[in-house]
Amino acid sequence: MTCRDVSRFLREYFEDELVPAERQDIEAHIAECENCRTYLTQYQDTIKAAQLACEDANVADLPEDLVKAVIAAIAQERR
Amino acid sequence: MDEAALIEALRSGDGQAFETLVRTYGGRLMSIARRMLHDEDDAREVVQAAFVAAFQNRASLPADSSISTWLHTIAVKTALQKLHDRPRMPEEAVAGYLPRFLPGGVHAETFAPWPERVEVALAHKEVAQQVREDIETLPETYRTTLLLRDVEGMSREETATIVDTTPNAVKIRLHRGRMALRTLIARRLTGDPS
Ligand SMILES: [Zn+2]
């Protein structure tokens, strides 16, 4: 198992789609390879970062002019 | 008004209920549209079109479903239509953001650990903003897949249906999109070009 193989199977690794032998191969490589350990952590952190960056807390209210425009467009529909 | 009562009112086409819908979910739809389209005017158009489509399809809102899931699906479909109406730009390769390997399959770069835990880093408003910009930088197919799977929490099959591709293509795009985004975030956090 090489760093390239580990990188190729990372998604499957995290989503638990590997057979036990493949998992063990990846874990054996990671135990020996600090660079892959760092990469694996950052791959997981990237998913978390995307979620955190896009959380509702970061969502602003719809601008009032757009609210009005949407409501008017819906009113138009009901005629 | 609880969700069941709101659904009932929406299904009957009640104007007040639609105003509540716009005020409650509008901001969230706007940020999805912005992230998918990367253009403020297009995002506004999509939000408006999505609410009109929701009104037109109000009978399809299942009485026992979640309003936000129903509305998200409509908004994502509307945004994708908008994307596909655009002149097709050649898909910029993500290859430049993927890991490189030496002969023998060893990583060509050494990855510097990130200075802060990701939860701590993202608690800074400006870092969160930068990560949103990084997501917007991804080529469209990768960005859409990553947003639908990792941010909107859609399943692989739902994503494949909505973007009209195979579940296997979704897997590949998601993996590459994540790897490319990792590179962009690493540049931000470590100031390292790797
Ligand atoms: Zn390695």
mmCIF file of C-alpha atoms and ligand atoms in Angstrom:
data_model
loop_
_atom_site.group_PDB
_atom_site.id
_atom_site.type_symbol
_atom_site.label_atom_id
_atom_site.label_comp_id
_atom_site.label_asym_id
_atom_site.label_seq_id
_atom_site.Cartn_x
_atom_site.Cartn_y
_atom_site.Cartn_z
ATOM 1 C CA MET A 1 0.000 0.000 0.000
ATOM 2 C CA THR A 2 1.411 3.374 -1.063
ATOM 3 C CA CYS A 3 0.471 6.971 -0.188
ATOM 4 C CA ARG A 4 -1.252 7.103 -3.575
ATOM 5 C CA ASP A 5 -3.400 4.068 -2.708
ATOM 6 C CA VAL A 6 -4.303 5.574 0.664
ATOM 7 C CA SER A 7 -5.358 8.818 -0.989
ATOM 8 C CA ARG A 8 -7.403 6.924 -3.555
ATOM 9 C CA PHE A 9 -9.358 5.015 -0.914
ATOM 10 C CA LEU A 10 -9.789 7.758 1.690
ATOM 11 C CA ARG A 11 -13.426 8.439 0.891
ATOM 12 C CA GLU A 12 -14.273 4.737 1.070
ATOM 13 C CA TYR A 13 -12.284 4.537 4.287
ATOM 14 C CA PHE A 14 -14.316 7.255 5.985
ATOM 15 C CA GLU A 15 -17.598 6.029 4.591
ATOM 16 C CA ASP A 16 -16.848 2.526 5.753
ATOM 17 C CA GLU A 17 -17.016 0.897 2.330
ATOM 18 C CA LEU A 18 -13.826 -1.152 2.546
ATOM 19 C CA VAL A 19 -13.465 -4.818 3.354
ATOM 20 C CA PRO A 20 -11.554 -5.491 6.596
ATOM 21 C CA ALA A 21 -8.323 -6.448 4.773
ATOM 22 C CA GLU A 22 -8.286 -3.148 2.862
ATOM 23 C CA ARG A 23 -8.964 -1.203 6.059
ATOM 24 C CA GLN A 24 -6.109 -2.961 7.787
ATOM 25 C CA ASP A 25 -3.753 -2.173 4.893
ATOM 26 C CA ILE A 26 -4.623 1.508 5.107
ATOM 27 C CA GLU A 27 -4.284 1.577 8.870
ATOM 28 C CA ALA A 28 -0.912 -0.174 8.674
ATOM 29 C CA HIS A 29 0.341 2.433 6.198
ATOM 30 C CA ILE A 30 -1.001 5.334 8.245
ATOM 31 C CA ALA A 31 0.642 4.014 11.394
ATOM 32 C CA GLU A 32 3.993 4.286 9.613
ATOM 33 C CA CYS A 33 3.471 7.383 7.467
ATOM 34 C CA GLU A 34 3.099 10.712 9.247
ATOM 35 C CA ASN A 35 2.377 12.569 6.012
ATOM 36 C CA CYS A 36 -0.626 10.360 5.258
ATOM 37 C CA ARG A 37 -1.824 10.759 8.864
ATOM 38 C CA THR A 38 -1.780 14.528 8.445
ATOM 39 C CA TYR A 39 -3.516 14.269 5.074
ATOM 40 C CA LEU A 40 -6.209 11.988 6.444
ATOM 41 C CA THR A 41 -6.938 14.356 9.327
ATOM 42 C CA GLN A 42 -7.126 17.305 6.962
ATOM 43 C CA TYR A 43 -9.421 15.451 4.567
ATOM 44 C CA GLN A 44 -11.825 14.898 7.447
ATOM 45 C CA ASP A 45 -11.372 18.473 8.660
ATOM 46 C CA THR A 46 -12.155 19.765 5.168
ATOM 47 C CA ILE A 47 -15.604 18.183 5.317
ATOM 48 C CA LYS A 48 -16.139 19.733 8.740
ATOM 49 C CA ALA A 49 -14.838 23.114 7.547
ATOM 50 C CA ALA A 50 -17.279 23.161 4.611
ATOM 51 C CA GLN A 51 -20.160 22.374 6.943
ATOM 52 C CA LEU A 52 -19.122 24.933 9.553
ATOM 53 C CA ALA A 53 -18.542 27.657 6.950
ATOM 54 C CA CYS A 54 -22.014 27.131 5.499
ATOM 55 C CA GLU A 55 -23.904 26.789 8.774
ATOM 56 C CA ASP A 56 -27.176 28.606 9.325
ATOM 57 C CA ALA A 57 -25.449 30.940 11.764
ATOM 58 C CA ASN A 58 -23.671 32.438 8.776
ATOM 59 C CA VAL A 59 -26.891 32.973 6.860
ATOM 60 C CA ALA A 60 -28.237 36.498 6.643
ATOM 61 C CA ASP A 61 -31.928 37.304 6.289
ATOM 62 C CA LEU A 62 -33.207 37.693 2.763
ATOM 63 C CA PRO A 63 -32.910 41.387 1.787
ATOM 64 C CA GLU A 64 -36.281 43.067 2.288
ATOM 65 C CA ASP A 65 -36.528 44.235 -1.354
ATOM 66 C CA LEU A 66 -36.152 40.634 -2.485
ATOM 67 C CA VAL A 67 -38.766 39.440 0.024
ATOM 68 C CA LYS A 68 -41.168 41.998 -1.469
ATOM 69 C CA ALA A 69 -40.304 40.977 -5.023
ATOM 70 C CA VAL A 70 -40.866 37.291 -4.239
ATOM 71 C CA ILE A 71 -44.187 37.968 -2.558
ATOM 72 C CA ALA A 72 -45.266 40.088 -5.524
ATOM 73 C CA ALA A 73 -44.223 37.338 -7.958
ATOM 74 C CA ILE A 74 -46.301 34.800 -6.024
ATOM 75 C CA ALA A 75 -49.285 37.201 -5.977
ATOM 76 C CA GLN A 76 -48.902 37.508 -9.746
ATOM 77 C CA GLU A 77 -49.192 33.719 -9.997
ATOM 78 C CA ARG A 78 -52.502 33.536 -8.231
ATOM 79 C CA ARG A 79 -54.242 35.847 -10.727
ATOM 80 C CA MET B 1 -47.932 28.203 13.547
ATOM 81 C CA ASP B 2 -46.553 24.673 13.758
ATOM 82 C CA GLU B 3 -45.126 22.879 10.737
ATOM 83 C CA ALA B 4 -48.251 20.765 10.081
ATOM 84 C CA ALA B 5 -50.520 23.823 10.132
ATOM 85 C CA LEU B 6 -48.100 25.726 7.890
ATOM 86 C CA ILE B 7 -48.014 22.835 5.404
ATOM 87 C CA GLU B 8 -51.813 22.767 5.384
ATOM 88 C CA ALA B 9 -51.959 26.533 4.730
ATOM 89 C CA LEU B 10 -49.273 26.324 2.023
ATOM 90 C CA ARG B 11 -51.097 23.526 0.260
ATOM 91 C CA SER B 12 -54.241 25.632 0.196
ATOM 92 C CA GLY B 13 -52.270 28.513 -1.364
ATOM 93 C CA ASP B 14 -52.644 30.886 1.578
ATOM 94 C CA GLY B 15 -50.764 34.134 0.863
ATOM 95 C CA GLN B 16 -49.810 34.748 4.481
ATOM 96 C CA ALA B 17 -48.360 31.244 4.725
ATOM 97 C CA PHE B 18 -46.205 31.887 1.660
ATOM 98 C CA GLU B 19 -44.947 35.123 3.164
ATOM 99 C CA THR B 20 -43.979 33.182 6.315
ATOM 100 C CA LEU B 21 -42.228 30.648 4.078
ATOM 101 C CA VAL B 22 -40.255 33.353 2.261
ATOM 102 C CA ARG B 23 -39.230 35.058 5.489
ATOM 103 C CA THR B 24 -38.331 31.827 7.273
ATOM 104 C CA TYR B 25 -36.418 30.019 4.533
ATOM 105 C CA GLY B 26 -35.414 32.813 2.144
ATOM 106 C CA GLY B 27 -32.028 33.529 3.707
ATOM 107 C CA ARG B 28 -31.062 29.872 3.669
ATOM 108 C CA LEU B 29 -32.098 29.458 0.024
ATOM 109 C CA MET B 30 -30.202 32.601 -0.876
ATOM 110 C CA SER B 31 -26.999 31.236 0.584
ATOM 111 C CA ILE B 32 -27.419 27.904 -1.212
ATOM 112 C CA ALA B 33 -28.053 29.769 -4.483
ATOM 113 C CA ARG B 34 -25.086 32.070 -3.937
ATOM 114 C CA ARG B 35 -22.747 29.188 -3.271
ATOM 115 C CA MET B 36 -23.985 27.232 -6.275
ATOM 116 C CA LEU B 37 -24.072 30.116 -8.737
ATOM 117 C CA HIS B 38 -21.328 32.395 -7.520
ATOM 118 C CA ASP B 39 -23.294 35.430 -8.759
ATOM 119 C CA GLU B 40 -25.517 37.706 -6.713
ATOM 120 C CA ASP B 41 -28.037 38.608 -9.445
ATOM 121 C CA ASP B 42 -28.417 35.008 -10.564
ATOM 122 C CA ALA B 43 -28.873 33.930 -6.952
ATOM 123 C CA ARG B 44 -31.673 36.477 -6.446
ATOM 124 C CA GLU B 45 -33.371 35.313 -9.622
ATOM 125 C CA VAL B 46 -33.122 31.689 -8.539
ATOM 126 C CA VAL B 47 -34.552 32.378 -5.091
ATOM 127 C CA GLN B 48 -37.516 34.157 -6.634
ATOM 128 C CA ALA B 49 -38.043 31.434 -9.256
ATOM 129 C CA ALA B 50 -37.762 28.738 -6.571
ATOM 130 C CA PHE B 51 -40.492 30.300 -4.436
ATOM 131 C CA VAL B 52 -42.731 30.736 -7.478
ATOM 132 C CA ALA B 53 -42.105 27.079 -8.379
ATOM 133 C CA ALA B 54 -42.907 26.138 -4.773
ATOM 134 C CA PHE B 55 -46.202 28.018 -5.070
ATOM 135 C CA GLN B 56 -47.026 26.356 -8.385
ATOM 136 C CA ASN B 57 -46.165 22.931 -6.999
ATOM 137 C CA ARG B 58 -47.727 23.440 -3.576
ATOM 138 C CA ALA B 59 -49.918 20.371 -4.074
ATOM 139 C CA SER B 60 -46.735 18.249 -4.249
ATOM 140 C CA LEU B 61 -45.762 19.235 -0.693
ATOM 141 C CA PRO B 62 -46.437 16.002 1.179
ATOM 142 C CA ALA B 63 -48.503 16.594 4.314
ATOM 143 C CA ASP B 64 -46.041 14.643 6.463
ATOM 144 C CA SER B 65 -42.772 15.904 4.998
ATOM 145 C CA SER B 66 -40.267 18.511 6.061
ATOM 146 C CA ILE B 67 -40.840 21.894 4.447
ATOM 147 C CA SER B 68 -37.149 22.660 4.371
ATOM 148 C CA THR B 69 -36.262 19.427 2.504
ATOM 149 C CA TRP B 70 -38.997 20.046 -0.050
ATOM 150 C CA LEU B 71 -37.961 23.657 -0.544
ATOM 151 C CA HIS B 72 -34.232 22.806 -0.717
ATOM 152 C CA THR B 73 -34.860 20.324 -3.481
ATOM 153 C CA ILE B 74 -36.836 22.885 -5.469
ATOM 154 C CA ALA B 75 -34.143 25.530 -4.938
ATOM 155 C CA VAL B 76 -31.294 23.212 -5.892
ATOM 156 C CA LYS B 77 -33.118 22.140 -9.067
ATOM 157 C CA THR B 78 -33.821 25.762 -9.982
ATOM 158 C CA ALA B 79 -30.185 26.717 -9.392
ATOM 159 C CA LEU B 80 -28.977 23.791 -11.507
ATOM 160 C CA GLN B 81 -31.254 24.851 -14.364
ATOM 161 C CA LYS B 82 -29.720 28.295 -14.149
ATOM 162 C CA LEU B 83 -26.218 26.804 -14.209
ATOM 163 C CA HIS B 84 -27.051 24.717 -17.237
ATOM 164 C CA ASP B 85 -28.516 27.706 -19.092
ATOM 165 C CA ARG B 86 -25.169 29.404 -18.852
ATOM 166 C CA PRO B 87 -22.795 29.020 -21.738
ATOM 167 C CA ARG B 88 -20.848 25.881 -20.935
ATOM 168 C CA MET B 89 -17.412 26.928 -19.805
ATOM 169 C CA PRO B 90 -14.754 24.280 -20.252
ATOM 170 C CA GLU B 91 -14.454 22.619 -16.879
ATOM 171 C CA GLU B 92 -11.237 23.862 -15.341
ATOM 172 C CA ALA B 93 -9.238 20.910 -14.200
ATOM 173 C CA VAL B 94 -8.990 20.293 -10.484
ATOM 174 C CA ALA B 95 -5.796 18.383 -11.193
ATOM 175 C CA GLY B 96 -3.695 21.276 -9.925
ATOM 176 C CA TYR B 97 -5.319 20.949 -6.497
ATOM 177 C CA LEU B 98 -5.026 17.203 -6.129
ATOM 178 C CA PRO B 99 -2.176 15.452 -4.328
ATOM 179 C CA ARG B 100 0.866 14.675 -6.449
ATOM 180 C CA PHE B 101 2.973 11.581 -6.089
ATOM 181 C CA LEU B 102 6.544 10.577 -6.777
ATOM 182 C CA PRO B 103 7.312 7.406 -8.708
ATOM 183 C CA GLY B 104 6.583 4.635 -6.223
ATOM 184 C CA GLY B 105 3.426 6.365 -5.047
ATOM 185 C CA VAL B 106 4.907 8.477 -2.230
ATOM 186 C CA HIS B 107 3.389 11.920 -1.620
ATOM 187 C CA ALA B 108 5.391 14.586 -3.453
ATOM 188 C CA GLU B 109 4.640 17.170 -0.742
ATOM 189 C CA THR B 110 4.963 17.241 3.001
ATOM 190 C CA PHE B 111 1.737 18.423 4.562
ATOM 191 C CA ALA B 112 2.085 20.998 7.308
ATOM 192 C CA PRO B 113 -0.378 20.437 10.152
ATOM 193 C CA TRP B 114 -3.003 23.163 10.439
ATOM 194 C CA PRO B 115 -2.249 25.577 13.269
ATOM 195 C CA GLU B 116 -5.666 25.390 14.942
ATOM 196 C CA ARG B 117 -8.370 22.782 15.333
ATOM 197 C CA VAL B 118 -10.837 23.179 12.504
ATOM 198 C CA GLU B 119 -13.707 24.094 14.872
ATOM 199 C CA VAL B 120 -11.551 26.850 16.362
ATOM 200 C CA ALA B 121 -10.360 28.150 12.989
ATOM 201 C CA LEU B 122 -13.885 28.240 11.546
ATOM 202 C CA ALA B 123 -15.211 30.111 14.568
ATOM 203 C CA HIS B 124 -13.384 33.151 13.146
ATOM 204 C CA LYS B 125 -15.861 34.886 10.839
ATOM 205 C CA GLU B 126 -13.184 35.811 8.317
ATOM 206 C CA VAL B 127 -11.923 32.223 8.060
ATOM 207 C CA ALA B 128 -15.489 30.970 7.518
ATOM 208 C CA GLN B 129 -15.873 33.578 4.785
ATOM 209 C CA GLN B 130 -12.593 32.485 3.166
ATOM 210 C CA VAL B 131 -13.683 28.844 3.178
ATOM 211 C CA ARG B 132 -16.958 29.831 1.489
ATOM 212 C CA GLU B 133 -14.878 31.631 -1.139
ATOM 213 C CA ASP B 134 -12.713 28.526 -1.541
ATOM 214 C CA ILE B 135 -15.841 26.437 -2.146
ATOM 215 C CA GLU B 136 -16.934 28.962 -4.779
ATOM 216 C CA THR B 137 -13.543 28.601 -6.450
ATOM 217 C CA LEU B 138 -14.094 24.894 -7.140
ATOM 218 C CA PRO B 139 -15.121 24.000 -10.697
ATOM 219 C CA GLU B 140 -18.877 23.733 -10.991
ATOM 220 C CA THR B 141 -19.431 19.971 -11.026
ATOM 221 C CA TYR B 142 -17.165 19.445 -8.009
ATOM 222 C CA ARG B 143 -18.636 22.395 -6.141
ATOM 223 C CA THR B 144 -22.219 21.262 -6.719
ATOM 224 C CA THR B 145 -21.474 17.699 -5.659
ATOM 225 C CA LEU B 146 -19.636 18.776 -2.517
ATOM 226 C CA LEU B 147 -22.378 21.223 -1.563
ATOM 227 C CA LEU B 148 -25.183 18.742 -2.057
ATOM 228 C CA ARG B 149 -23.428 15.834 -0.308
ATOM 229 C CA ASP B 150 -21.389 17.434 2.478
ATOM 230 C CA VAL B 151 -23.305 20.649 3.154
ATOM 231 C CA GLU B 152 -26.916 19.926 2.212
ATOM 232 C CA GLY B 153 -26.609 16.336 3.418
ATOM 233 C CA MET B 154 -28.252 14.754 0.381
ATOM 234 C CA SER B 155 -27.601 11.066 -0.246
ATOM 235 C CA ARG B 156 -25.430 9.871 -3.107
ATOM 236 C CA GLU B 157 -28.505 8.650 -4.982
ATOM 237 C CA GLU B 158 -30.456 11.900 -4.464
ATOM 238 C CA THR B 159 -27.441 13.880 -5.653
ATOM 239 C CA ALA B 160 -26.999 11.654 -8.707
ATOM 240 C CA THR B 161 -30.671 12.095 -9.644
ATOM 241 C CA ILE B 162 -30.696 15.835 -9.148
ATOM 242 C CA VAL B 163 -27.500 16.483 -11.146
ATOM 243 C CA ASP B 164 -28.395 13.788 -13.669
ATOM 244 C CA THR B 165 -25.382 11.543 -13.342
ATOM 245 C CA THR B 166 -24.510 8.146 -11.877
ATOM 246 C CA PRO B 167 -23.905 7.462 -8.181
ATOM 247 C CA ASN B 168 -20.392 6.396 -9.135
ATOM 248 C CA ALA B 169 -19.653 9.757 -10.754
ATOM 249 C CA VAL B 170 -20.927 11.419 -7.571
ATOM 250 C CA LYS B 171 -18.416 9.394 -5.524
ATOM 251 C CA ILE B 172 -15.524 10.435 -7.717
ATOM 252 C CA ARG B 173 -16.497 14.106 -7.861
ATOM 253 C CA LEU B 174 -17.045 14.249 -4.128
ATOM 254 C CA HIS B 175 -13.631 12.761 -3.391
ATOM 255 C CA ARG B 176 -11.845 15.076 -5.819
ATOM 256 C CA GLY B 177 -13.826 18.084 -4.678
ATOM 257 C CA ARG B 178 -12.850 17.412 -1.070
ATOM 258 C CA MET B 179 -9.185 16.941 -1.962
ATOM 259 C CA ALA B 180 -9.161 20.155 -3.986
ATOM 260 C CA LEU B 181 -10.884 22.064 -1.194
ATOM 261 C CA ARG B 182 -8.364 20.678 1.304
ATOM 262 C CA THR B 183 -5.557 22.184 -0.757
ATOM 263 C CA LEU B 184 -7.286 25.567 -0.910
ATOM 264 C CA ILE B 185 -7.977 25.594 2.837
ATOM 265 C CA ALA B 186 -4.423 24.467 3.612
ATOM 266 C CA ARG B 187 -3.097 27.438 1.644
ATOM 267 C CA ARG B 188 -5.230 29.739 3.756
ATOM 268 C CA LEU B 189 -4.448 28.208 7.091
ATOM 269 C CA THR B 190 -0.758 27.495 6.742
ATOM 270 C CA GLY B 191 0.190 30.080 4.139
ATOM 271 C CA ASP B 192 1.863 27.133 2.471
ATOM 272 C CA PRO B 193 1.588 26.719 -1.304
ATOM 273 C CA SER B 194 1.420 22.885 -1.033
HETATM 274 ZN ZN ZN C 1 1.832 7.662 3.084
#
